[in-house]
Coordinates of C-alpha atoms and ligand atoms in Angstrom, one line a residue:
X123 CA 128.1 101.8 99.4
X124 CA 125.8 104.5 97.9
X125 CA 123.3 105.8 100.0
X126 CA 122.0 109.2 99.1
X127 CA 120.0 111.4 101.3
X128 CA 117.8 112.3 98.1
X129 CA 117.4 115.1 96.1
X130 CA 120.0 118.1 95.9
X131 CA 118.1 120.2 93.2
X132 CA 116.1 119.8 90.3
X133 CA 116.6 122.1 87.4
X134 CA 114.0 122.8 84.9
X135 CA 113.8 125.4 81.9
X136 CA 111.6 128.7 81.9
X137 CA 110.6 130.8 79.3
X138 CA 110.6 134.9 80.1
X139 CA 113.0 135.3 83.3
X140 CA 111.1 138.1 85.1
X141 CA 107.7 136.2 85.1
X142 CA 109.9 133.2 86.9
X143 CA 111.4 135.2 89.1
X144 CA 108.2 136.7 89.9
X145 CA 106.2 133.1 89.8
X146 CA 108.3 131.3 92.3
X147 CA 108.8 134.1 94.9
X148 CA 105.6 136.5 95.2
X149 CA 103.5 133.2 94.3
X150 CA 105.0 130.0 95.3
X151 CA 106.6 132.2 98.0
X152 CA 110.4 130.6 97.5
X153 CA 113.6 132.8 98.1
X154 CA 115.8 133.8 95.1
X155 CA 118.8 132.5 96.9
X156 CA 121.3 132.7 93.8
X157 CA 121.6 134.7 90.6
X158 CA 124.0 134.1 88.2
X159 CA 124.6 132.2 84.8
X160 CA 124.6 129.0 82.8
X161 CA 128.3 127.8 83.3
X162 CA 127.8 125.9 80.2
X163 CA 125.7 128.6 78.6
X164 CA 126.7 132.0 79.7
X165 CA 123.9 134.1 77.9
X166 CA 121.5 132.5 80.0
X167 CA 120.5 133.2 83.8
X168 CA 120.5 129.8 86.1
X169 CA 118.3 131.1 89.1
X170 CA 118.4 129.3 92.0
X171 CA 115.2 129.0 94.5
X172 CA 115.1 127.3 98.0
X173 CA 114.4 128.0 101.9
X174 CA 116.1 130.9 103.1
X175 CA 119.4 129.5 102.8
X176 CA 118.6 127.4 99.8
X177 CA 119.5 124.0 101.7
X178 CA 120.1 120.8 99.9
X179 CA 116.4 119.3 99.2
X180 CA 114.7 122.5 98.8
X181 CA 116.3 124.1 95.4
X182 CA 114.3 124.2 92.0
X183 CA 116.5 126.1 89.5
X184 CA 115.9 127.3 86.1
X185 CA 117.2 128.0 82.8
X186 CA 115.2 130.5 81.3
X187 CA 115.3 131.6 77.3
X188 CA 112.7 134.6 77.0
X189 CA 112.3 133.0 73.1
X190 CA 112.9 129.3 74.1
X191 CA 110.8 126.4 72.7
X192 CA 108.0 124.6 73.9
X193 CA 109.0 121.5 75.5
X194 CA 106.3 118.2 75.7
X195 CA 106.4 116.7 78.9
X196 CA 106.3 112.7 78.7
X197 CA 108.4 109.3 78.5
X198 CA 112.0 109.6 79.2
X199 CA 111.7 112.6 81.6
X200 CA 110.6 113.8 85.2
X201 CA 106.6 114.2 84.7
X202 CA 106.5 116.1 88.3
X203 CA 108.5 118.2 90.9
X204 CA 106.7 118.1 94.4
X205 CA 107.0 120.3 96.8
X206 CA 106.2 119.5 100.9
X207 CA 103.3 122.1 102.5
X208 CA 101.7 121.5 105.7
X209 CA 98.7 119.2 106.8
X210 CA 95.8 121.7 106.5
X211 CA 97.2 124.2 103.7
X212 CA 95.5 122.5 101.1
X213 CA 93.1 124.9 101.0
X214 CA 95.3 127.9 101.2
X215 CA 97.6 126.8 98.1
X216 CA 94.2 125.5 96.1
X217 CA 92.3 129.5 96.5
X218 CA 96.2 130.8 95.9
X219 CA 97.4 129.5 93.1
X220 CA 93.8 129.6 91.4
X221 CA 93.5 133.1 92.4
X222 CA 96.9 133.5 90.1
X223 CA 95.1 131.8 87.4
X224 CA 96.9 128.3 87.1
X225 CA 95.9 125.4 86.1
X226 CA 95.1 123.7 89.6
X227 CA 93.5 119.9 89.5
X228 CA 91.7 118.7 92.3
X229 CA 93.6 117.3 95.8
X230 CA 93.6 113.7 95.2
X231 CA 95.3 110.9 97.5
X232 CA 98.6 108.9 96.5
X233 CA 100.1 106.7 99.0
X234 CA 97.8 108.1 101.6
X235 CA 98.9 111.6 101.3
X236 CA 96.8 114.0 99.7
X237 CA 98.4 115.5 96.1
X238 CA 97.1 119.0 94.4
X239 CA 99.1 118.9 91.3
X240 CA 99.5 121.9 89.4
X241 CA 101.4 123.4 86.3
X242 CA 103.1 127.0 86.2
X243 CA 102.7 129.5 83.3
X244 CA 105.2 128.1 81.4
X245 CA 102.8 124.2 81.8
X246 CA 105.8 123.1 84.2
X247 CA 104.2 120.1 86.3
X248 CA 104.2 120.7 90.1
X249 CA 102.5 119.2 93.0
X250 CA 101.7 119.8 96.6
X251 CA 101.7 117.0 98.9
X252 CA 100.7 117.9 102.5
X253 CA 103.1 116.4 105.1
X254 CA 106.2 117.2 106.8
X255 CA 109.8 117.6 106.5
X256 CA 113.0 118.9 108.8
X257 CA 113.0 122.5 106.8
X258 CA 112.2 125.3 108.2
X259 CA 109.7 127.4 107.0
X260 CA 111.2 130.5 106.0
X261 CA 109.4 133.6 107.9
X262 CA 110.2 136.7 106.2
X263 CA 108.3 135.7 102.5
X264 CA 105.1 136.3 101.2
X265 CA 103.7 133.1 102.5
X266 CA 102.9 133.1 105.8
X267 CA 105.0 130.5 107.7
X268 CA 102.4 128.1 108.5
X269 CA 101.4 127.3 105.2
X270 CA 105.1 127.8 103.6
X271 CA 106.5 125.4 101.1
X272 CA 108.9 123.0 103.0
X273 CA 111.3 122.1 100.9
X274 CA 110.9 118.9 97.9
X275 CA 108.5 116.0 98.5
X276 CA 110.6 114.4 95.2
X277 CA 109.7 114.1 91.9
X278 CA 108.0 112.0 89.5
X279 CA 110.0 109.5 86.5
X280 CA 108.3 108.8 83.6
X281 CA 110.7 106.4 82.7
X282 CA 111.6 104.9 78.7
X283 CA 112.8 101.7 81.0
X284 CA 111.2 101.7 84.5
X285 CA 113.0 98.5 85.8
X286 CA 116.5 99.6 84.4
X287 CA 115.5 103.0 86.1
X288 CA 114.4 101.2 89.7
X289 CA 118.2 99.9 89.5
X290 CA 119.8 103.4 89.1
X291 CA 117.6 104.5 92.4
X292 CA 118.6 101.3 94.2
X293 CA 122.6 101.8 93.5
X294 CA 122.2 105.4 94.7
X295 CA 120.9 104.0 98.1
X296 CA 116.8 103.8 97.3
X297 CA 114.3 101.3 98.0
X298 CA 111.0 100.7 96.6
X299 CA 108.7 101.3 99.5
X300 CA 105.4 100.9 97.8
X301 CA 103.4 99.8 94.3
X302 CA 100.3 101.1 92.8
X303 CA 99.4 100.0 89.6
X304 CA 102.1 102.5 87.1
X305 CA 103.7 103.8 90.0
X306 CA 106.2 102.1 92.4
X307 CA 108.1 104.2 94.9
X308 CA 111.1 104.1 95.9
X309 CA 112.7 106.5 99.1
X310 CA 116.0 107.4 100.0
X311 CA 117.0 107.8 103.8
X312 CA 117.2 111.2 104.7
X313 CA 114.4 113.7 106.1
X314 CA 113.6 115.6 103.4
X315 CA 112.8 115.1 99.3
X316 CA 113.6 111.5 99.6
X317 CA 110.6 110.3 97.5
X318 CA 110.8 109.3 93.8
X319 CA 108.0 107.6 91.9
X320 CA 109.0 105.7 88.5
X321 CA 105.9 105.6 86.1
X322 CA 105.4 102.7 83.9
X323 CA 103.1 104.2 81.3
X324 CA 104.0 102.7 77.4
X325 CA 101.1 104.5 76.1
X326 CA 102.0 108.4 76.9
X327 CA 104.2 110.0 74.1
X328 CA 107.9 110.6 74.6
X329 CA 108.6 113.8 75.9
X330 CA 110.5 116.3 74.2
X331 CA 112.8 119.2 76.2
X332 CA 112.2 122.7 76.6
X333 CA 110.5 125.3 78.2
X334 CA 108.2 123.9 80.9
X335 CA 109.8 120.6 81.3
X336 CA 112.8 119.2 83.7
X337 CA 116.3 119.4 82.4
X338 CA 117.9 117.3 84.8
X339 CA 117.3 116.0 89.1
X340 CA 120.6 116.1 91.3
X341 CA 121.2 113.6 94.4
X342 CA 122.8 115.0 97.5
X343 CA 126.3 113.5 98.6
X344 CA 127.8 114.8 101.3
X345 CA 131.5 115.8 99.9
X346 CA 133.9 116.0 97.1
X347 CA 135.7 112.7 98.0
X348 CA 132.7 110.7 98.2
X349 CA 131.4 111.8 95.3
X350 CA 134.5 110.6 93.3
X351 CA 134.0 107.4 94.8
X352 CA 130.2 107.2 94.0
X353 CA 131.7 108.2 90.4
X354 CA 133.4 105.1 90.1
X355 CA 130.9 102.7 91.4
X356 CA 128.4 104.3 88.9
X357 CA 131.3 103.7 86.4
X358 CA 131.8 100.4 87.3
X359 CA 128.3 99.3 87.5
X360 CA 128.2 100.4 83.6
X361 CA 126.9 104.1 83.6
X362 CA 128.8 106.6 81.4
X363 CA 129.6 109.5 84.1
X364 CA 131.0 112.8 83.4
X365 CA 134.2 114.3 85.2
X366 CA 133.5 116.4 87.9
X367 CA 132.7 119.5 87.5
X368 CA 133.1 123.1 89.3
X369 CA 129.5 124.3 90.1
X370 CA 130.7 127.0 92.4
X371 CA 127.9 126.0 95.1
X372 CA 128.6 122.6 95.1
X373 CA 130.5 120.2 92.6
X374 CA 129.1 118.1 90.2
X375 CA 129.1 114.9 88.1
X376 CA 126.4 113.9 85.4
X377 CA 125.3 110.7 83.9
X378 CA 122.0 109.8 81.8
X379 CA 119.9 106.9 83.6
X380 CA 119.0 104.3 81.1
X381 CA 115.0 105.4 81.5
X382 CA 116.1 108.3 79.7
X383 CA 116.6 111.2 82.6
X384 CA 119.9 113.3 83.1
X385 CA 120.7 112.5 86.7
X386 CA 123.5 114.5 88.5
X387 CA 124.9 113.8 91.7
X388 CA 126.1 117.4 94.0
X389 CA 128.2 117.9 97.5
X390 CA 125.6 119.3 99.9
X391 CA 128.6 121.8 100.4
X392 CA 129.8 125.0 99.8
X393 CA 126.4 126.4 99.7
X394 CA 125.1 129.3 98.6
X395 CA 126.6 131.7 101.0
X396 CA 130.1 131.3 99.3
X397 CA 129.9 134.9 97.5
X398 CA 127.3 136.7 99.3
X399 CA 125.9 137.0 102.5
X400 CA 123.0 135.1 103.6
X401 CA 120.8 138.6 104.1
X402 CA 122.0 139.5 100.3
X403 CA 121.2 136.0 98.8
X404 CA 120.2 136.5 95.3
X405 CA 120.6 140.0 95.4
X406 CA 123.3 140.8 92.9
X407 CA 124.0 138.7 89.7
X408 CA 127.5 136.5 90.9
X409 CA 129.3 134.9 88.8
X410 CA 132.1 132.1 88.7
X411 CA 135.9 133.6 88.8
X412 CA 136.5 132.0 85.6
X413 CA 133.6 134.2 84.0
X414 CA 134.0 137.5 86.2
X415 CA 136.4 138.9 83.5
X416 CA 133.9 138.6 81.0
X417 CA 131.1 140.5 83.4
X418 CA 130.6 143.4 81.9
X419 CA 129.7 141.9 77.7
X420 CA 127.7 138.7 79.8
X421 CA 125.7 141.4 81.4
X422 CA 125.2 143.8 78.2
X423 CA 123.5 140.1 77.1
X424 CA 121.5 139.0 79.7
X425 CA 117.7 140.5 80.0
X426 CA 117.2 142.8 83.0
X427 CA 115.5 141.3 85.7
X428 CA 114.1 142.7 88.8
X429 CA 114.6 141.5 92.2
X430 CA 111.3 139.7 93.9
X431 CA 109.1 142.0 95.1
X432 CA 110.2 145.0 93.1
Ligands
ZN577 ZN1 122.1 120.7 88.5

């Protein structure tokens, strides 16, 4: 059986570094909790935000190319990333983030929770959804701790195929909870970012990737050897998955859903805490072994970028 918790990470892609580093700390009030690089493209930064720790369910990362392309958010994609803020910080995060001058819609109510969604400066979709989860607010950011961010709600499919999608979620352990007109839910069984809606909606364009759209969501499993036998099942039940790969923080495997979305599946473990210490989190750019020879010319090549609240 697969029965994911819910979401690991979601990854999306940036335009100038600095202004995300300085967006989803000082602003959103995240923590920084890993710098380092693209494994796959080593002349760009992968920046890795989350509670203090940066604990499974909480971490938004980003690819950011300071001359990257405008993406178009739309069929075949995640249409939304939502975060979890406390019943009665609505307010708070409405006067914030239009005080930053975002693009902040109204709080509206989904599935009897109350939704502000939101875009970043790059027109990255984000929501808040007031509720609760079982993360800890982290209490030395610029947020106070009563209205910190706590961690994902889950994110929103805008799927090419959303019954072929609903099966994907069900094999990985959800269930669809609720329907209301395009949206059906489905939740997983653990605490925390265990929501994802699938959108039926044939008359929005497809969405093309780049900057301000999601590259790809990741599902928690709990280790390595369960995660190769989760990669066979998905084999088996007809989805093309990639080997596993080294992600330093956790390991990884990959597969496209057939609604379009690059899905990934991670180990909650090692964490983040593997090559720094939890008070130094994000500090320092770290990079893999395999790439630590080449520091010094990946360095000359990456743009500088300050640490939060420089
Ligand atoms: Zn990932």
């Amino acid at each position: 059986m697969i029965n994911t918790a819910g979401i690991h990470h979601v990854t999306s892609i940036a335009s100038d570094p600095q202004r995300n580093v300085d967006f989803y700390t000082d602003v959103l009030g995240l923590r920084l909790v890993k710098k380092t690089v693209n494994f796959d493209d080593t002349h760009t930064y992968h920046l890795y935000y989350g509670d203090e720790v940066g604990t499974p369910g909480t971490v938004l990362t980003f690819f950011p190319f300071e001359n990257g392309r405008q993406g178009r958010v739309g069929r075949g994609q995640t249409s939304a990333t939502a975060f979890v803020v406390p019943e009665g910080s609505i307010e708070y995060w409405t006067d914030r983030l239009e005080s930053h001058d975002l693009e902040v819609d109204a709080p509206r109510v989904r599935f009897d929770e109350t939704v502000v969604p939101f875009r970043d400066h790059d027109g990255q979709p984000l929501e808040l959804v007031a509720g609760t989860t079982d993360v800890d607010p982290w209490d030395d950011g610029p947020v106070p701790a009563e209205n910190a961010i706590r961690g994902f709600h889950g994110v929103t499919l805008e799927s090419l195929d959303p019954d072929q999608t609903g099966r994907v979620l069900e094999t990985l352990g959800y269930e669809p909870v609720e329907r209301d007109g395009e949206r059906t839910r489905y939740r997983a069984s653990g605490d925390r970012a265990a929501v994802v809606d699938v959108r039926e909606r044939a008359d929005t364009p497809q969405g093309r990737q780049g900057v301000g759209t999601v590259h790809h969501v990741a599902f928690r499993v709990p280790d390595e050897e369960t995660q190769l036998e989760w990669r066979e099942r998905l084999t088996d039940s007809g989805l093309r998955v990639t080997p596993q790969k080294d992600r330093q923080y956790f390991k990884s495997i990959y597969f496209r859903e057939p609604g379009g979305v690059l899905f990934e599946i991670a180990t909650d473990g090692p964490g983040f805490a593997r090559d720094e210490s939890e008070a130094e989190l994000g500090t320092d750019l770290k990079l893999p072994p395999w790439l630590e020879s080449d520091r010094e010319r990946l360095e000359e090549r990456l743009p500088e970028v300050g640490s939060p609240g420089r």
